[in-house]
Every structure is written in C-alpha cells, then in structure tokens.
Amino acid sequence: MTARRWLQRHPEWWALVLSAGAWALLLHQAIAHGGTLANGSTMTMADGTRMTMSMSPGQALTTFALMVAAMMLPLAVASIRATAARSLWRRRYLGTIEHFVGFFALWIAVGAGLLGLRAGASDAGFPALGWAGAPTALGLAAMWQLTSLKRRALNAHHRTRPLAPRTPRADRDCLLYGVTSGMQCVLSCGPMMGAMVLASHSLPLMVLLTGVVVVERFRYRPPRRSSAALLAGVAVIVAAT
Amino acid sequence: MANGTRVRTEVHADGPWSETLLWYARAVARMQERPLTDPTSWAYQAAVHGLDPPGQDPEFWDQCQHQTWYFLPWHRGYLFWFEQIVQTAIDEIGGGPTDWALPYWNYSLDDAQARVLPEPFRDAKTPDGKKNPLRVARNPGVNEGEEIFPAWDLDVSALDLPRFQADPFGGSAGFGGPATGFSHAGTRFGELEAVPHGAVHVDIGGLMSDPATAAGDPIFWLHHANIDRLWEIWRQTAGHTEPTSGKWRDLTFKLHDAQRAVVSFSAKQMLDTTAAPLSYRYDSLDDPRGAAPEEMPLAAMAMMGDPDSVPEMVGATEKALELGTGPTTTSFQIEAPSGPAAELEDVGAEGGPAVFLNVENVTGTHASTNYDVYLNLPEGADPAEHDDRRVGTLPTFGIERASTAEDEHGGSGLHRSFEITEVMRRLRDAGDWDPGSLRVTFVPRRAPKDVPALTVGRVSLYSKK
C-alpha cells in the first residue's frame, strides 16, 4: 500500500501525530522539572533544597491541554475516522477538524473549571488539598469506575451519528459529534483527569492512567473492577509516599 | 459416520419425521428438562447466543458474534459443540443413532415446499404422541404451513463476493463482514449475515427475530447449519479466501462441550470442517446460484473495485427518516466524485467506479419486518412491478440491541450497504438516471407493529475506484 493510499485510509493520522507531539512536550517538561508537570508540585534541586513550582493559570491550562491531547486524542481516533468516512471527500479533513474542535473545547472547558476549583480551594485555605488531593481524587476515580454512569459513558464512546453532507448542517453535525464524543469521554475519564489536576502528579501516573483509559476504550467488556482496584491501590501508594 | 466424520443432511432428505428429526426432538426435550445452570441445558445453550436481559454471565452468555467478521467462525464453533451436546443427550436416552448430525434447512431449493417451515417444527405433537418441543410461537402463518419467504430474502448473491472482509466504511459489506474486535452486537452487516441470514430470522419471527432469544427456537440451529453450508460453498470457489490477519484468525472464544468442560477455539480452527476438532461435512455443496463457481469471481471482482481503494461519499440525506406502515421515500443530491474515484469514468458507465447505497444508523424497538429498498421508484408506482429498481433487503435482525444505549457498542443502530452499480446502469440505460440526485424508497413487507417502526439516520451514496 502506498503512503498516499495509507493516508486516505487513515484520515485520523494527524490526531495521533498531535498526541505524540503532546507526549513529547510533556516528557520534555517533566524532565526539565524533575518528573513533575503540575502547579504546586515540589522538585529537588542539585544542592538538595526543594522548591515548589508555580504556574500561571495560563500555563496550568496549557499543561492540562497537553495532557488531554496526549491521553484523550488516542481515544477519539475512531470517531474522528468515522467523521471523515461520513463526509464528502472535499470536506473530510474539515469535518475531522470540526469534530476535534468540539471534542477538545469541551475538555478545555472542563479543565478550566477543575483548575478554577483547585485555585478556589487553595484561596479558601484548604492546605490539605496539596498532599491529600491525589489519593482522594484517585479514590473517587476508583469508585467512579464501578458506577452505571461510567459503564454507559464507556458504551457510548463507540457510538456514531448521522452527519449531514453539506455546510452549514455538516459543520454543525461534525462539531456536535465532537462535543457528544467529548461529553462521553469526560464522563468516562473525567475523574481520572481530575486526579491529575488536583494532585501533584508525576509522569509515571499519567502513563499508568493512559494505560487504563486505553484498555477501557478498546476492550469489548472493559475490566472496570480491575481498573477500580488498580486506581484504589495507586491511591494508597500515593497517600503513603 | 464415515471415518468419524458426521454428515449433515438436508432437513427434508428422509421425509418429514425422519429419524434425525425425531431424535432431535427427543434430545431437545431432554435438554429442556435440565436447569439453566447446566451448560448442556437448552436454556443455557440459548443464553450462550443471547439472553434477555443481557449480562448475567458475561463470560459464557451473550457471546454470539454479529455485524462482524467473526460471525461465521463463531457460529460454526457454536453449532459444532451444540451438535455434540445433542448427541450426548441421544446417547443418554438410549436406542438412538450414534452418528447424529445437525440437519440443515436449504430454503433456497427450487421448490415451494422448501420455503415452508418443515413439518416437524409445526406439528403440535411428535409421532410419539408427546408435546412437540420443536414447535414454538412464530410469525402468523409460519406454523400454519404458509410459504414464508419472498425470493429476495433468500438471495445468495453474497456468494459472488470474492472478499471475505468488508471494505472500509461505505463500500462493500464483504462476504463475512467488517473487521472488528469481539462483537456481540455490532452495527454493520456482512452480506451473508444480512441476506439470507438476517432476513430469514425476521421472516420466521417470534424467538427468532431477536438475537437475545433466537437460539431458543429449535429451527435456529437448522437455519444456521444452512448459513454454515453457504460458507462452505463460498470457500470452494477459486480465489475465495478468509482473512490472513492474526486479528481474525487468533481471537479466542469460549464455550462448553458435552462433558460440560470449557473449550476454547479461534477462527483458524474453524476453516476445515473435515479436520479436528470439527470433523463434519455436508451431503451437498451444490451452488444455489446454479452457475459454475469459477465463472463468478472475475465479474464480481470488477464490480467491487480495487480492494485497497477508499470509498468516498458523494451524497447523503440531510436529516433522519422515519419509516411508517407504507412506502417511505427520501431523496438527496449527488456530487461527482472528487477523491480516488474521480479519475474514473462517470458513475454508472462501463469501467466506472463501483457504487454503494448505505443505509446508516437504523434504530428501532424491535424487528417486526424486513424492508425492500428501491431506487428512483416512480411516484405512486406499485413496487412489485419494478423489480429492476430493487437494490435489496434491509433486514432488521438485531435492531433492539443495536439501538440500545445500555448495550456494549449499542446505540448506533444497524448499517447496511448495497452494491448498486448494476441497478444504476439499468436506470441509466432506461434514461431514468439523474447524476445530480437519487430517490430511495423503503417498503415494509408487512405492517410494522409500531409506527414509526424504524428511524433511518441517513441514506448515503458512496463511490469506489
């Protein structure tokens, strides 16, 4: 199969490139900051002193956006591909971008909300959030795995919807398809992403959670109990360290 | 049983209540006495295919593979181990054949009686004078010996398709269905799974109309034996081969054998029926098309276009369509291909691209009837007088699960693609082809129980190099 033919069959290729780019940037950021990515995390300097990272809201939101691109875009490739396949040839890339905009915008809105909550909690004098945030959020994420809402959201991840062929209905449909895919993704993975935001998390935690969400997305009957147990175990480990 | 190989014979081969059917009825009655918890019970075997409500034993129940390229190999394994369980039940009763093999129902025979439900499945009592376990509630007329199927629903043009695997979205359904993972309730039909398989299920009705209950009807097993036989007929045609991908060959499924032990199998073990573990064959692999198989593939290959080419959408409806009790028509604009098919001649011309009509995101509450699909049917015309404009059957088998958001991968509805290149050429030759628009009509076979019975999310046209 030629490269041209491969690209025709995989119009979602750019989403994977974007995800890989986000992973590279986050890895670079983590290496530069001693394995941490987030606002409020501590890092050990060469002389043994510890200093706390401080990010502006814009930087924090950018980091969150990179995490969404890295962790969530691989989950969206099937719906991005379906959008292209169901669009007129001349607008199939436009359709996928509209889908992406809907999907990503929803996640950014959720991230802004979570970061706002985190900042609000700090301002209101909840200092415990810094060290208790991670295990608490992971514990909640573990419990969320067992709910029927989580199961329904996971099932809905695979859903397709009819798309009108021509502008403006086609634009609206592609955008809405992205938003609804994003909503199911937020419902399914939001608590885990919340754990990443509310805690001083590390790259290994991000890799672990990516593994969980990818397995959930691509297994027919996702091992929700196992992943809940895994998250609960991680919560205990994080609390103990 | 020659050399340990069971021979599956046509259900009518030895008269209505043959020894094969009589012992099948006795074994079914025996299995029905066993509790649901027993893997060799009738209820358990039916639950392996599907159960309503689903999900009570996710490891062994609700396992049937639909709208997927695993449809044929999974059902082959399911039938084989069921056949072993029936044989064991016969052995327990005593005095029966030791080489019992599942009969098949060849409804494609050129005989009106072949399209009537076989008598042993209609009689109230068995020749022993006992309540007949083979008779269950079905659509009106089916148990009364009426002819069940319109010829369209027994169409075996799936055998013409040289490729097992479906094209990417919008193109050919393929003989065996689309590449998926484990798929208990999927979306997109393979051609054989749609017709005759799905259409026959809905035409018989009752338990058969829903995958969650279908295997509870004893005729289910004979219907699937015939589908399995059609796969064998397809396999014997030169150039027809199954996928070589490990993804298809190696995915493992689990069932129970007659000793209640767990058995695992994968598609690659389901290819040669005469080799272990299967060891069975059919008494006849005559091609129901009545043509020499080796003459088929080249023409069919040309119709399907380049297997690696990506189908491109050239037109679609703008909004969803509700199907009522009578014919329902929709129309939409078509554009000239601007992608891979653009370099070819005009759509419908000799040497032009293959063209596919897609009926997408079909949702509904239950499968009460199949639909005939027509192109450019004149307004007010009697569809029966325009067979030349008919593109195929839209079966509704599996629509409940496909429409249910609660089910894994459910909620998207069913998807059927029709290869319509020949119909388009006929319309073009008749001067009734407008390259700028297309009209599509859906005609229900019988008045649906609910109105609207179905919602079609979108109708679209794809062109493929």
XYZ file of C-alpha atoms in Angstrom:
706
model
C 0.000 0.000 0.000
C 1.393 3.390 -0.978
C 1.792 6.218 1.552
C -0.926 8.165 -0.274
C -3.324 5.244 -0.028
C -2.456 4.746 3.648
C -3.211 8.392 4.394
C -6.517 8.073 2.543
C -7.448 5.095 4.692
C -6.351 6.804 7.900
C -7.592 10.397 7.812
C -7.219 10.429 11.601
C -3.422 10.311 11.300
C -2.972 13.919 12.369
C -4.721 13.304 15.710
C -2.142 10.641 16.529
C 0.669 12.971 15.478
C -0.806 15.648 17.738
C -0.994 13.181 20.608
C 2.610 12.069 20.076
C 3.708 15.716 19.983
C 1.912 16.420 23.246
C 3.609 13.413 24.878
C 6.996 14.687 23.675
C 6.387 18.173 25.091
C 5.149 16.815 28.416
C 8.110 14.460 28.644
C 10.451 17.359 27.975
C 8.653 19.468 30.591
C 8.770 16.651 33.128
C 12.475 16.013 32.578
C 13.173 19.708 32.947
C 11.188 19.824 36.191
C 12.324 16.644 37.862
C 9.488 14.365 36.764
C 6.558 16.599 37.663
C 4.256 18.599 35.481
C 1.851 20.473 37.616
C 1.327 23.608 39.586
C 2.228 23.221 43.256
C 4.476 20.213 42.847
C 7.864 20.184 44.528
C 11.191 19.439 42.939
C 14.611 18.734 44.431
C 17.408 20.989 43.248
C 21.037 19.927 42.722
C 22.045 21.271 46.132
C 19.356 19.240 47.863
C 16.976 22.128 48.509
C 13.324 21.701 47.489
C 11.326 24.321 45.690
C 7.669 24.494 44.742
C 6.702 25.036 41.134
C 4.372 27.885 40.482
C 2.407 28.132 37.250
C 0.251 30.929 35.987
C -3.375 29.938 35.209
C -2.474 30.098 31.537
C 0.474 27.754 31.975
C -1.612 25.370 34.058
C -4.338 25.302 31.411
C -1.743 24.762 28.694
C -0.343 21.799 30.593
C -3.865 20.444 31.003
C -4.487 20.883 27.261
C -1.297 18.967 26.511
C -2.429 16.178 28.825
C -5.807 15.983 27.071
C -4.110 15.893 23.685
C -1.696 13.193 24.855
C -4.115 10.984 26.781
C -7.526 11.579 25.217
C -6.893 12.024 21.496
C -5.954 8.339 21.007
C -9.417 7.561 22.396
C -11.043 9.841 19.823
C -9.391 8.487 16.666
C -12.250 6.085 15.859
C -14.863 8.854 15.923
C -12.544 11.202 14.009
C -12.088 8.493 11.386
C -15.849 7.905 11.235
C -16.372 11.635 10.706
C -14.035 11.612 7.725
C -15.606 8.487 6.238
C -19.084 10.006 6.503
C -18.132 13.345 4.926
C -17.926 14.418 1.313
C -14.349 13.953 0.106
C -13.719 17.678 -0.318
C -14.613 18.377 3.306
C -13.480 15.261 5.110
C -10.449 16.919 6.753
C -12.561 19.947 7.612
C -15.093 17.604 9.217
C -12.413 15.937 11.333
C -11.095 19.309 12.488
C -14.616 20.420 13.438
C -15.017 17.172 15.353
C -11.715 17.781 17.115
C -12.675 21.368 17.982
C -15.917 20.176 19.612
C -14.140 17.379 21.476
C -11.204 19.457 22.625
C -13.158 22.598 23.518
C -15.309 20.606 25.899
C -12.257 19.160 27.632
C -10.657 22.606 27.914
C -13.843 23.968 29.484
C -13.772 21.097 31.992
C -10.065 21.703 32.652
C -10.637 25.404 33.252
C -13.381 24.500 35.708
C -11.190 21.999 37.550
C -8.254 24.413 37.727
C -10.585 27.137 38.921
C -11.882 24.833 41.649
C -8.345 23.978 42.644
C -7.353 27.637 42.840
C -10.546 28.460 44.733
C -9.892 25.684 47.225
C -6.367 26.939 47.837
C -7.582 30.523 48.251
C -10.216 29.348 50.716
C -7.472 27.871 52.865
C -7.606 24.160 52.199
C -3.898 23.477 52.532
C -4.560 19.762 52.893
C -5.521 19.637 49.234
C -1.877 19.659 48.260
C -0.991 16.297 49.814
C -4.437 14.730 50.187
C -5.715 15.731 46.777
C -4.064 12.931 44.817
C -5.179 9.943 46.901
C -8.643 11.405 47.436
C -9.181 12.069 43.745
C -7.791 8.648 42.793
C -10.049 7.010 45.379
C -13.046 8.818 43.913
C -11.956 7.814 40.420
C -11.749 4.190 41.617
C -15.317 4.366 42.931
C -16.486 6.044 39.716
C -15.248 3.044 37.724
C -17.998 0.916 39.274
C -20.938 3.224 38.578
C -23.538 2.666 35.856
C -22.857 6.182 34.572
C -19.285 5.193 33.867
C -20.421 1.993 32.096
C -22.904 3.898 29.936
C -20.317 6.519 29.041
C -17.868 3.813 28.005
C -20.514 2.153 25.834
C -21.390 5.485 24.259
C -17.767 6.065 23.280
C -18.343 3.742 20.315
C -21.474 5.431 19.072
C -21.673 7.040 15.652
C -24.194 9.586 14.441
C -25.539 10.622 11.060
C -23.806 13.641 9.524
C -25.397 15.972 7.004
C -23.286 16.223 3.841
C -23.225 19.972 3.228
C -22.492 23.222 5.022
C -23.904 24.574 7.294
C -25.634 21.459 8.681
C -22.488 19.389 8.103
C -20.405 21.853 10.166
C -22.930 21.769 12.977
C -23.181 17.955 12.908
C -19.406 17.412 12.947
C -18.995 19.890 15.794
C -21.841 18.282 17.751
C -20.420 14.809 17.125
C -17.161 16.052 18.654
C -18.958 17.613 21.607
C -21.013 14.476 22.331
C -17.915 12.269 21.992
C -16.155 14.680 24.323
C -19.010 14.523 26.836
C -18.861 10.724 26.970
C -15.098 10.948 27.286
C -15.379 13.448 30.146
C -17.972 11.286 31.892
C -15.811 8.213 31.471
C -12.328 9.630 32.116
C -13.058 12.933 33.896
C -12.457 11.659 37.429
C -9.037 10.304 36.413
C -8.154 13.594 34.753
C -9.414 15.343 37.899
C -6.927 13.308 39.867
C -4.190 14.529 37.556
C -5.243 18.154 38.023
C -5.942 18.191 41.727
C -2.788 16.359 42.675
C 0.883 16.977 42.261
C 1.171 14.212 39.763
C 4.026 12.571 38.019
C 4.666 11.337 34.525
C 4.503 7.665 35.631
C 0.995 8.320 36.988
C -0.001 9.851 33.665
C 1.375 6.841 31.783
C -0.487 4.473 34.110
C -3.806 6.296 33.730
C -3.352 6.409 29.948
C -2.938 2.642 30.013
C -6.171 2.299 31.990
C -8.241 4.509 29.665
C -6.836 2.940 26.502
C -7.606 -0.607 27.730
C -11.110 0.511 28.704
C -11.690 2.083 25.332
C -10.612 -0.835 23.211
C -11.760 -3.852 25.229
C -15.295 -5.035 24.399
C -16.138 -5.665 28.050
C -13.770 -3.339 29.905
C -12.293 -4.719 33.150
C -13.842 -1.985 35.290
C -13.406 -3.840 38.589
C -9.733 -4.476 37.907
C -9.133 -0.879 36.935
C -11.017 0.307 40.045
C -8.800 -1.920 42.196
C -5.727 -0.604 40.407
C -6.740 3.017 40.978
C -7.517 2.322 44.638
C -4.089 0.693 45.014
C -2.400 3.670 43.399
C -4.338 5.986 45.739
C -2.969 4.086 48.743
C 0.587 4.178 47.389
C 0.380 7.910 46.640
C -1.028 8.580 50.120
C 1.790 6.594 51.714
C 4.603 8.383 49.855
C -20.488 -41.615 10.348
C -17.760 -42.405 7.829
C -14.243 -42.301 9.309
C -15.582 -40.353 12.271
C -16.907 -37.574 10.060
C -20.540 -36.627 10.646
C -22.625 -35.899 7.564
C -25.165 -33.091 7.819
C -28.144 -33.698 5.543
C -30.998 -31.528 4.261
C -33.965 -31.470 6.615
C -36.382 -32.888 4.033
C -33.972 -35.598 2.833
C -35.629 -38.537 4.603
C -39.239 -37.361 4.859
C -40.883 -35.094 7.424
C -40.338 -37.008 10.663
C -37.065 -38.684 9.808
C -35.019 -40.457 12.476
C -32.771 -37.386 12.548
C -35.689 -35.066 13.364
C -37.366 -37.470 15.767
C -34.179 -37.848 17.795
C -33.550 -34.122 17.611
C -36.982 -33.560 19.216
C -36.256 -36.132 21.922
C -32.870 -34.589 22.663
C -34.344 -31.072 22.801
C -36.978 -32.283 25.284
C -34.226 -33.898 27.333
C -32.138 -30.715 27.317
C -35.183 -28.646 28.275
C -35.507 -30.690 31.486
C -32.075 -29.547 32.619
C -31.665 -26.402 34.747
C -30.348 -23.132 33.362
C -27.176 -23.593 35.382
C -26.285 -26.751 33.407
C -24.155 -25.835 30.347
C -25.767 -28.691 28.411
C -29.318 -27.488 29.068
C -31.475 -25.999 26.329
C -31.849 -22.714 28.234
C -28.101 -22.394 28.817
C -27.274 -23.096 25.171
C -29.788 -20.437 24.099
C -28.298 -17.988 26.605
C -24.847 -18.540 25.113
C -26.187 -16.920 21.955
C -28.096 -14.241 23.812
C -30.218 -13.622 26.835
C -32.876 -11.108 27.681
C -31.965 -9.220 29.825
C -28.283 -9.495 28.925
C -25.162 -9.646 31.005
C -25.939 -12.215 33.714
C -22.918 -14.363 32.928
C -20.627 -12.194 30.843
C -18.071 -14.947 30.374
C -20.297 -17.554 28.707
C -23.638 -15.920 27.880
C -24.388 -13.217 25.312
C -21.467 -14.406 23.224
C -22.939 -14.523 19.703
C -20.918 -12.582 17.185
C -22.898 -10.275 14.940
C -22.115 -7.493 12.471
C -18.528 -8.673 12.460
C -16.069 -10.866 10.558
C -16.311 -13.357 13.450
C -19.973 -14.050 12.624
C -19.260 -17.188 10.586
C -16.429 -18.794 12.600
C -18.118 -18.180 15.957
C -21.403 -19.721 14.830
C -19.541 -22.681 13.320
C -17.999 -23.467 16.701
C -21.304 -22.863 18.483
C -23.148 -25.304 16.189
C -20.429 -27.922 16.430
C -20.410 -28.136 20.223
C -24.217 -27.957 20.318
C -24.273 -30.959 17.954
C -22.061 -32.855 20.426
C -24.407 -31.974 23.280
C -27.413 -33.238 21.300
C -25.565 -36.486 20.518
C -24.825 -36.986 24.212
C -28.487 -36.369 25.089
C -29.471 -39.001 22.474
C -26.942 -41.426 23.982
C -28.420 -40.836 27.433
C -31.940 -41.543 26.199
C -30.653 -44.695 24.525
C -31.523 -46.508 21.328
C -30.773 -43.614 19.022
C -28.208 -43.067 16.298
C -24.567 -42.766 17.298
C -23.774 -40.629 14.266
C -26.468 -37.984 14.664
C -25.639 -34.816 12.753
C -27.399 -31.481 12.715
C -29.655 -31.227 9.651
C -29.710 -28.054 7.580
C -32.686 -26.272 6.072
C -31.989 -25.445 2.428
C -34.749 -22.911 1.788
C -33.036 -21.901 -1.476
C -34.109 -25.105 -3.261
C -36.245 -24.537 -6.328
C -39.322 -25.930 -4.639
C -42.109 -24.002 -2.895
C -42.120 -26.573 -0.080
C -38.547 -25.579 0.760
C -39.844 -22.150 1.735
C -42.369 -23.608 4.177
C -41.303 -24.317 7.747
C -40.558 -28.077 7.864
C -43.459 -30.070 9.268
C -41.729 -31.374 12.427
C -41.387 -27.758 13.574
C -45.118 -27.101 13.070
C -46.798 -30.223 14.435
C -48.364 -29.931 17.873
C -47.276 -33.464 18.785
C -44.387 -35.726 17.870
C -45.031 -39.149 16.282
C -44.569 -40.494 19.845
C -47.738 -38.623 20.799
C -45.815 -36.233 23.029
C -45.916 -32.427 23.064
C -43.621 -31.330 20.272
C -40.680 -29.333 21.686
C -39.745 -28.193 18.164
C -42.867 -26.030 17.845
C -42.711 -22.533 19.351
C -44.645 -19.299 18.678
C -43.654 -17.624 15.392
C -44.995 -15.078 12.922
C -48.618 -15.563 11.755
C -48.817 -18.246 9.061
C -45.382 -19.739 9.717
C -46.663 -22.566 11.929
C -49.660 -22.983 9.634
C -47.518 -24.110 6.723
C -47.656 -20.951 4.632
C -44.782 -20.030 2.361
C -42.610 -17.795 4.499
C -40.041 -16.089 2.365
C -40.141 -13.739 -0.570
C -37.451 -14.867 -3.023
C -35.458 -11.705 -2.272
C -34.838 -12.790 1.282
C -33.198 -15.990 0.084
C -30.896 -14.193 -2.320
C -27.428 -15.722 -2.198
C -25.558 -13.104 -4.211
C -23.264 -12.835 -1.183
C -21.576 -15.903 -2.698
C -20.433 -13.690 -5.586
C -18.282 -11.557 -3.321
C -14.665 -12.656 -3.559
C -13.563 -10.781 -0.468
C -14.436 -12.057 2.995
C -13.732 -8.791 4.751
C -15.840 -5.673 4.271
C -14.398 -2.543 2.688
C -13.733 0.485 4.839
C -16.890 2.396 5.722
C -19.264 2.983 2.807
C -18.045 0.223 0.486
C -18.784 -3.470 0.078
C -20.176 -5.347 3.059
C -17.872 -8.250 2.167
C -18.956 -11.885 2.332
C -18.088 -12.303 6.008
C -18.437 -8.814 7.494
C -16.368 -5.914 8.780
C -13.149 -6.215 10.762
C -13.989 -5.632 14.424
C -12.968 -6.840 17.845
C -15.286 -9.111 19.853
C -18.731 -8.001 18.715
C -21.806 -9.377 20.435
C -23.993 -6.625 19.000
C -22.365 -4.589 16.297
C -23.552 -2.228 13.609
C -22.561 -3.117 10.081
C -23.821 -6.298 8.415
C -21.683 -8.529 6.261
C -23.536 -9.560 3.092
C -24.286 -13.182 4.047
C -25.214 -12.111 7.560
C -27.729 -9.634 6.145
C -29.278 -11.883 3.491
C -30.327 -14.608 3.762
C -29.318 -14.905 7.432
C -30.887 -11.804 8.981
C -33.863 -11.686 6.633
C -34.804 -15.309 7.416
C -34.627 -14.648 11.164
C -37.111 -11.782 10.872
C -39.398 -13.631 8.423
C -39.809 -16.513 10.888
C -40.349 -14.144 13.807
C -41.097 -14.998 17.426
C -37.962 -16.011 19.300
C -36.027 -15.993 16.022
C -36.498 -12.265 15.468
C -34.116 -11.223 18.237
C -30.531 -12.434 18.867
C -31.333 -12.361 22.585
C -33.875 -15.180 22.146
C -33.202 -16.702 18.701
C -31.407 -19.870 19.787
C -34.436 -20.835 21.885
C -36.271 -21.750 18.668
C -35.185 -25.248 17.533
C -35.278 -24.131 13.872
C -32.453 -21.683 14.664
C -29.889 -24.490 14.536
C -31.042 -25.743 11.136
C -31.070 -22.225 9.723
C -27.521 -21.642 10.919
C -26.396 -25.016 9.595
C -27.512 -23.780 6.176
C -25.638 -20.488 6.625
C -22.592 -22.531 7.634
C -23.065 -24.650 4.477
C -23.208 -21.485 2.345
C -19.851 -20.510 3.822
C -18.509 -23.902 2.670
C -19.921 -23.274 -0.817
C -18.229 -19.861 -0.881
C -14.961 -21.460 0.266
C -14.872 -23.966 -2.575
C -14.893 -21.185 -5.184
C -11.482 -20.406 -6.631
C -9.990 -17.187 -5.273
C -12.172 -17.050 -2.167
C -10.088 -16.989 0.979
C -10.578 -15.868 4.539
C -8.510 -13.088 6.146
C -4.911 -13.943 6.904
C -4.727 -11.368 9.668
C -3.890 -12.747 13.084
C -6.560 -10.449 14.456
C -9.175 -12.573 12.679
C -7.524 -15.966 12.989
C -6.456 -15.905 16.619
C -9.147 -14.239 18.734
C -10.258 -16.887 21.208
C -13.858 -17.720 22.111
C -15.072 -19.998 24.893
C -17.945 -22.487 25.066
C -18.767 -25.709 26.937
C -18.568 -29.159 25.419
C -20.909 -32.091 26.014
C -18.945 -33.047 29.149
C -19.502 -29.514 30.498
C -15.805 -28.711 30.186
C -14.751 -25.297 28.908
C -13.441 -25.362 25.337
C -11.621 -22.559 23.533
C -11.471 -22.037 19.810
C -10.437 -19.439 17.278
C -11.386 -18.729 13.666
C -8.342 -20.508 12.240
C -9.607 -23.795 13.726
C -12.989 -23.303 12.055
C -11.782 -23.370 8.464
C -11.594 -27.061 7.571
C -14.794 -28.765 8.714
C -13.434 -32.222 7.992
C -10.409 -31.812 10.268
C -10.264 -31.920 14.054
C -11.843 -30.580 16.117
C -14.845 -30.295 13.747
C -14.974 -33.481 11.637
C -18.211 -32.991 9.744
C -19.294 -32.335 6.169
C -22.442 -31.542 4.226
C -24.167 -34.051 1.965
C -24.362 -31.403 -0.764
C -22.393 -28.311 -1.599
C -24.314 -27.607 -4.797
C -24.159 -23.934 -5.644
C -27.637 -22.436 -5.197
C -26.860 -19.880 -7.916
C -26.812 -22.743 -10.361
C -23.668 -21.391 -12.047
C -20.199 -22.791 -12.228
C -18.441 -21.102 -9.306
C -15.234 -20.492 -11.223
C -17.107 -18.193 -13.596
C -18.195 -15.847 -10.856
C -15.205 -14.205 -9.214
C -13.854 -12.143 -12.104
C -17.137 -10.378 -12.761
C -17.683 -9.859 -9.075
C -14.136 -8.612 -8.579
C -14.657 -5.995 -11.267
C -17.868 -4.876 -9.569
C -16.228 -4.405 -6.202
C -13.420 -2.211 -7.478
C -9.894 -2.001 -6.126
C -9.875 -3.734 -2.717
C -7.435 -1.208 -1.257
C -9.257 1.853 -2.521
C -11.146 4.055 -0.078
C -14.851 4.551 -0.796
C -15.828 8.210 -0.989
C -19.168 9.654 -0.066
C -20.800 11.507 -2.975
C -24.203 12.286 -1.482
C -26.412 11.793 1.557
C -29.708 12.792 3.086
C -29.712 15.891 5.267
C -31.860 14.515 8.075
C -33.248 11.336 9.605
C -36.149 9.478 8.043
C -38.973 7.733 9.899
C -40.335 4.637 8.202
C -44.096 4.159 8.536
C -46.563 1.438 7.611
C -46.350 2.099 3.881
C -43.629 3.010 1.398
C -41.424 5.898 2.542
C -39.332 7.854 0.065
C -36.404 10.188 0.512
C -34.135 11.895 -1.982
C -30.782 13.619 -1.931
C -28.256 15.389 -4.125
C -25.268 13.600 -5.620
C -21.904 15.173 -6.435
C -19.312 13.938 -8.880
C -16.507 12.069 -7.070
C -13.589 14.323 -6.200
C -11.358 11.740 -4.489
C -9.949 8.394 -5.622
C -12.937 7.636 -7.897
C -12.703 10.998 -9.696
C -10.174 9.758 -12.215
C -12.562 7.104 -13.477
C -15.378 7.317 -15.977
C -18.797 8.535 -14.931
C -20.689 6.702 -12.268
C -22.760 4.012 -13.912
C -20.641 3.902 -17.079
C -18.684 0.823 -18.163
C -15.338 0.973 -16.393
C -16.751 3.425 -13.912
C -16.491 3.133 -10.168
C -18.437 0.660 -8.057
C -21.311 2.382 -6.289
C -22.806 1.566 -2.909
C -26.008 2.721 -1.268
C -25.648 2.877 2.508
C -28.494 2.872 4.984
C -26.981 4.115 8.221
C -27.878 4.349 11.904
C -31.123 2.406 11.597
C -32.763 2.302 15.016
C -35.992 0.820 16.341
C -37.533 -1.058 19.229
C -37.943 -4.477 17.654
C -37.595 -6.379 14.393
C -41.175 -6.727 13.173
C -40.473 -6.806 9.448
C -37.841 -6.544 6.725
C -37.857 -3.737 4.159
C -37.370 -3.714 0.407
C -35.212 -0.869 -0.876
C -35.758 0.680 -4.312
C -34.039 3.381 -6.380
C -35.938 6.022 -8.348
C -39.294 4.304 -7.930
C -41.880 6.391 -9.815
C -44.269 8.241 -7.535
C -47.335 6.154 -6.722
C -45.964 3.115 -8.552
C -46.525 -0.411 -7.282
C -43.086 -1.546 -6.099
C -43.899 -5.128 -7.102
C -43.914 -4.012 -10.733
C -40.416 -2.528 -10.526
C -38.114 -5.365 -9.545
C -35.467 -3.856 -11.804
C -35.186 -0.924 -9.402
C -34.913 -3.002 -6.267
C -31.481 -2.955 -4.650
C -32.028 -5.424 -1.830
C -33.442 -6.311 1.564
C -32.912 -4.259 4.682
C -33.159 -6.834 7.481
C -33.929 -5.630 10.977
C -32.476 -8.599 12.876
C -30.592 -7.316 15.901
C -32.107 -3.868 15.843
C -33.050 -3.834 19.541
C -29.520 -4.405 20.718
C -28.025 -2.109 18.114
C -30.391 0.658 19.220
C -29.966 0.198 22.961
C -27.543 2.575 24.611
C -27.276 0.187 27.585
C -25.514 -2.454 25.493
C -21.795 -2.572 24.788
C -21.294 -0.794 21.472
C -25.073 -0.309 21.211
C -26.935 2.855 20.364
C -25.602 3.448 16.846
C -28.231 1.278 15.170
C -27.760 -1.051 12.212
C -25.937 -0.317 8.987
C -26.492 -1.977 5.630
C -24.636 -1.319 2.422
C -25.935 -2.357 -1.015
C -23.797 -2.675 -4.121
C -25.975 -0.863 -6.676
C -23.709 -0.471 -9.711
C -25.808 -2.796 -11.870
C -29.121 -1.197 -10.872
C -27.658 2.210 -11.699
C -26.545 1.013 -15.112
C -30.023 -0.320 -15.807
C -31.546 3.012 -14.782
C -29.055 4.844 -16.932
C -29.850 2.651 -19.928
C -33.557 3.250 -19.324
C -32.941 7.012 -19.293
C -34.020 7.285 -15.685
C -30.749 8.183 -14.051
C -30.152 11.717 -12.843
C -26.451 12.179 -11.997
C -27.419 15.040 -9.671
C -29.954 13.338 -7.416
C -31.215 9.999 -6.208
C -34.549 8.868 -4.791
C -34.696 5.921 -2.373
C -37.880 4.141 -1.267
C -38.311 1.767 1.676
C -41.226 -0.670 1.525
C -42.131 -2.739 4.610
C -43.029 -6.377 3.954
C -45.800 -6.395 6.485
C -47.409 -3.606 8.527
C -44.997 -2.966 11.416
C -46.393 -3.331 14.925
C -45.388 0.193 15.898
C -45.361 3.412 13.925
C -42.798 4.732 13.347
C -41.243 1.311 13.264
C -37.766 2.425 12.343
C -35.717 5.550 12.065
C -33.072 5.689 9.358
C -30.370 8.093 10.469
C -29.018 8.697 6.992
C -29.063 7.288 3.474
C -25.845 7.860 1.559
C -24.140 7.037 -1.703
C -20.505 6.001 -1.930
C -18.335 5.635 -4.966
C -15.284 3.387 -5.056
C -12.460 3.071 -7.531
